[in-house]
C-alpha positions as MATLAB code, in Angstrom:
seq = 'MWRRETSTVVRRAAAHPGQAVAPFVILAESQVPSVPTEWAPHSHQLHELVWVRGGTLTSRVADRVFTVSEGYGLWMPAGVVHGGRATAGVRFHDAFFAPERTPFTFEGPTAITMTPVLESLLAHLARTDLDAAARARAEAVVFDVLQPSERQFVLQLPGDSRIDAIAEALLDDPADCRSLDEWARTLGISDRTIARAFRQATGLSFAQWRQMLRAHRALTLLSEGFDVQTVSDVLGYAQPSTFIAAFRRVMGATPGAFFVAADETPDGVRNPVSGVRNS';
ca = [
       0.018  -10.127   -6.047;
       3.646  -11.152   -5.009;
       4.810  -14.694   -4.577;
       3.110  -15.883   -1.319;
       5.432  -16.871    1.581;
       5.156  -20.437    2.686;
       4.054  -19.336    6.161;
       1.357  -16.831    5.062;
      -2.035  -17.223    6.786;
      -4.986  -16.598    4.351;
      -8.087  -15.204    6.080;
     -11.506  -14.258    5.106;
     -12.129  -10.522    5.834;
     -12.867  -10.033    9.470;
     -16.565   -8.930    9.996;
     -16.637   -5.237    9.310;
     -17.904   -3.036   12.144;
     -21.196   -2.459   10.494;
     -23.765   -1.477   13.067;
     -20.895   -1.145   15.692;
     -19.859    2.164   14.100;
     -23.379    3.572   14.312;
     -22.978    5.852   17.420;
     -19.834    7.177   15.880;
     -18.633    8.509   12.548;
     -15.104    6.920   12.958;
     -14.185    3.713   14.614;
     -10.407    2.993   14.807;
      -8.607   -0.288   15.789;
      -5.251   -2.086   15.445;
      -3.671   -5.512   15.411;
      -0.274   -7.060   15.072;
      -0.129  -10.263   12.823;
       2.585  -12.642   13.933;
       2.971  -14.140   10.527;
       2.602  -12.889    7.072;
      -1.236  -12.448    6.615;
      -3.384  -12.262    3.486;
      -7.112  -11.196    3.443;
      -9.243  -12.734    0.688;
     -11.046  -10.213   -1.665;
     -13.821   -8.562    0.153;
     -15.590   -5.267    0.481;
     -17.057   -3.074    3.328;
     -20.299   -1.106    3.658;
     -17.926    1.548    5.314;
     -15.044    3.666    4.101;
     -11.773    2.231    5.390;
      -8.402    3.820    6.050;
      -5.541    1.425    6.675;
      -1.901    2.267    7.620;
       0.975    0.409    9.057;
       4.028    0.667   11.266;
       7.034   -1.680   11.151;
       6.355   -3.283    7.688;
       4.182   -2.862    4.624;
       0.634   -3.645    3.469;
      -0.070   -4.564   -0.137;
      -3.583   -4.221   -1.470;
      -4.979   -5.639   -4.879;
      -7.917   -3.773   -6.284;
      -8.921   -5.223   -9.820;
      -5.811   -4.598  -12.005;
      -4.073   -2.267   -9.594;
      -1.587   -3.140   -6.686;
      -1.269   -0.539   -3.914;
       1.688   -0.624   -1.522;
       1.233    0.975    1.882;
       4.448    1.741    3.695;
       5.124    3.738    6.937;
       4.149    7.393    6.733;
       1.252    6.642    4.314;
      -2.236    5.046    4.382;
      -4.599    3.809    1.959;
      -8.389    4.939    1.676;
     -10.744    2.318    0.449;
     -14.156    3.586   -0.444;
     -17.155    1.625    0.729;
     -18.193   -1.117   -1.771;
     -14.809   -1.523   -3.447;
     -13.706   -5.175   -3.598;
     -10.125   -5.557   -2.621;
      -7.612   -8.046   -1.101;
      -4.594   -7.287    1.099;
      -1.312   -8.737    2.432;
       0.649   -7.561    5.381;
       4.170   -8.548    6.384;
       4.768  -10.473    9.584;
       4.877   -8.273   12.753;
       3.591   -5.199   11.088;
       1.412   -3.009   13.261;
      -1.676   -2.894   11.256;
      -4.166   -0.096   11.897;
      -7.513    0.730   10.321;
     -10.362    3.111   10.825;
     -13.824    2.799    9.488;
     -15.878    5.891    8.427;
     -19.679    6.022    8.120;
     -20.155    7.165    4.468;
     -23.327    9.155    5.097;
     -21.472   11.271    7.726;
     -18.145   11.625    6.062;
     -17.969   15.089    4.353;
     -15.829   14.175    1.471;
     -15.398   11.337   -1.066;
     -12.519    9.891   -3.079;
     -13.521    8.343   -6.369;
     -11.362    5.245   -5.720;
      -8.611    3.857   -3.511;
      -6.300    6.813   -2.584;
      -2.986    7.052   -0.784;
      -3.203    9.297    2.301;
      -0.398   11.202    4.067;
      -0.315    9.845    7.652;
       0.826   12.946    9.558;
       1.657   12.784   13.184;
      -1.583   14.694   13.855;
      -3.704   12.385   11.782;
      -2.247    9.302   13.549;
      -2.501   10.747   16.892;
      -6.211   11.541   16.484;
      -7.008    8.167   15.094;
      -5.157    6.519   18.081;
      -7.234    8.817   20.258;
     -10.415    7.686   18.745;
      -9.532    3.922   19.230;
     -10.091    4.635   22.999;
     -13.400    3.290   24.443;
     -13.714    5.784   27.273;
     -14.422    9.019   25.154;
     -17.580   10.768   25.813;
     -19.673   11.934   22.765;
     -18.363   15.477   22.852;
     -14.768   14.525   22.889;
     -15.297   12.142   20.094;
     -17.181   14.520   17.878;
     -14.259   17.151   18.418;
     -11.655   14.758   17.334;
     -13.718   13.412   14.434;
     -14.029   16.988   13.182;
     -10.354   17.459   13.237;
      -9.618   14.320   11.451;
     -11.798   15.538    8.538;
      -9.732   18.708    8.539;
      -6.402   17.050    8.458;
      -6.905   13.849    6.192;
      -5.425   14.697    2.809;
      -4.373   12.719   -0.215;
      -0.642   12.018   -0.634;
       1.058   13.931   -3.426;
       2.470   10.536   -4.576;
       0.041    7.554   -5.231;
       1.827    4.230   -4.703;
      -0.020    2.180   -7.265;
       1.196   -0.274   -9.839;
      -1.182   -0.612  -12.893;
      -1.231   -4.320  -14.080;
      -1.663   -4.648  -17.863;
      -4.993   -6.681  -17.833;
      -4.028   -7.532  -21.576;
      -3.949  -11.350  -22.450;
      -1.034  -10.610  -24.827;
       1.369   -9.630  -22.016;
      -0.330  -10.805  -18.705;
       2.257  -13.638  -18.675;
       5.018  -11.061  -18.330;
       3.338   -9.261  -15.477;
       2.760  -12.654  -13.735;
       6.432  -13.754  -14.160;
       7.767  -10.419  -12.898;
       5.355  -10.376   -9.844;
       6.575  -13.964   -9.009;
      10.301  -12.962   -9.612;
      11.132   -9.273   -9.851;
      14.747  -10.244  -10.683;
      13.579  -11.606  -14.151;
      15.722   -9.696  -16.551;
      14.463  -10.897  -19.821;
      14.473   -8.270  -22.569;
      11.635   -7.305  -24.839;
      13.284   -9.377  -27.592;
      13.417  -12.525  -25.311;
       9.933  -12.088  -24.283;
       8.837  -11.679  -27.947;
      10.386  -15.031  -28.762;
       8.812  -16.624  -25.677;
       5.329  -15.388  -26.448;
       5.595  -15.636  -30.150;
       4.731  -12.085  -30.724;
       6.781   -9.059  -31.857;
       8.677   -6.919  -29.430;
       6.879   -3.830  -30.825;
       3.552   -5.446  -30.024;
       4.689   -5.990  -26.473;
       5.969   -2.338  -26.232;
       2.666   -0.960  -27.584;
       0.596   -3.155  -25.206;
       2.412   -1.980  -22.114;
       2.236    1.570  -23.009;
      -1.579    1.271  -23.761;
      -2.366   -0.766  -20.777;
      -0.266    0.932  -18.212;
       0.829    4.402  -19.571;
       4.519    3.116  -19.074;
       7.000    1.574  -21.234;
       8.028   -1.926  -20.419;
      11.254   -0.795  -18.845;
       9.499    1.876  -16.802;
       6.817   -0.569  -15.650;
       9.412   -3.195  -14.511;
      11.259   -0.418  -12.669;
       7.886    0.617  -10.900;
       7.197   -3.080   -9.974;
      10.621   -3.398   -8.556;
      10.247   -0.232   -6.430;
       7.041   -1.519   -4.935;
       8.589   -4.931   -4.120;
      11.680   -2.931   -2.634;
       9.375   -0.981   -0.293;
       8.231   -4.344    1.391;
      11.785   -5.867    1.469;
      13.395   -2.726    2.985;
      10.573   -2.478    5.458;
      11.293   -6.028    6.617;
      14.860   -5.063    7.514;
      16.680   -6.282    4.390;
      19.747   -4.204    3.553;
      20.183   -2.293    0.350;
      22.709   -4.901   -1.043;
      20.324   -7.793   -0.426;
      17.309   -5.934   -1.915;
      19.447   -4.930   -4.925;
      20.338   -8.618   -5.534;
      16.873   -9.877   -5.056;
      15.499   -7.512   -7.566;
      18.093   -8.387  -10.190;
      20.262   -5.167  -10.251;
      23.854   -5.531  -11.179;
      24.982   -3.300   -8.122;
      23.335   -1.314   -5.271;
      24.053    2.038   -6.805;
      21.971    1.080   -9.798;
      19.066    0.076   -7.558;
      19.374    3.145   -5.545;
      19.214    5.230   -8.668;
      16.220    3.324   -9.972;
      14.384    3.583   -6.701;
      14.907    7.317   -6.572;
      13.503    7.831  -10.137;
      10.285    6.135   -9.052;
      10.022    7.221   -5.434;
      11.599   10.540   -5.643;
      14.136    9.783   -2.813;
      16.791    7.280   -2.141;
      15.855    4.311    0.057;
      17.588    5.905    3.093;
      16.008    9.219    2.644;
      12.515    7.659    2.026;
      12.472    5.706    5.173;
      14.058    8.483    7.284;
      11.095   10.640    6.257;
       8.606    7.856    7.059;
      10.272    7.598   10.614;
       9.515   11.217   11.265;
       6.067   10.094   12.128;
       4.308    9.498   15.432;
       6.152    6.784   17.419;
       7.072    8.775   20.423;
       5.048   11.924   19.607;
       2.910   13.045   22.441;
      -0.761   13.035   21.510;
      -1.928   16.479   21.914;
      -5.571   15.370   22.171;
      -5.465   12.583   24.683;
      -2.224   13.410   26.682;
      -0.860    9.781   26.240;
       1.830    8.408   24.031;
       0.863    6.855   20.742;
       0.692    3.183   20.481;
];
């Protein structure tokens, strides 16, 4: 995925709940990695929903990169091989769902809107003192309110040997501003070949794809507390206004508006189910 920070800890996937979820349909938990943390590719026998507060999570599934920021989650169907990376200090939450008792399916990894109600219910289900009836009621409401996001935060990687070097270079350094003509000379192929390959592999032009990649990287940098000027410089934009306009084209909102909307989620919202404040 992105260039790995020197302090990143690489872990094998923690043992999934497996039989531990057996008495329940949903098992929720959370953790706060103190350093950037990466999970090696793995899969689960259970469906998994992950979401974060105070940072971002990036997940790689084959030739797709998903970015999970505040206000959103990522549904990972059972059996799908995926790797992940979380920024330092992020509050990382996940919930596992028993496939045979989950009344819906998603064909693949799917971005989920993490509404205050949904987060509150999952925080409620993380408790260990719920009786069976209370848990069943909460699980039923989760299934009613869990919905895909209108915007799916996914970057399609080319998976084409002719242009994979370009994708790798931009993942390593999103500020790389080489033009199609410069890449053509570097790779020894025509700029038209590169343009066609990007369109065929990703559905986007080279310029659109690079803009999408930079928007994904911007989500992580902004979530880590970097200001717009710094993010603009890191991503290779001439000035912040250019970055803001590009971000808005991809994300549908300016960086400020996007994160204000994300903040209008449950920290400090009273949990109507349990009567306690959210973690």
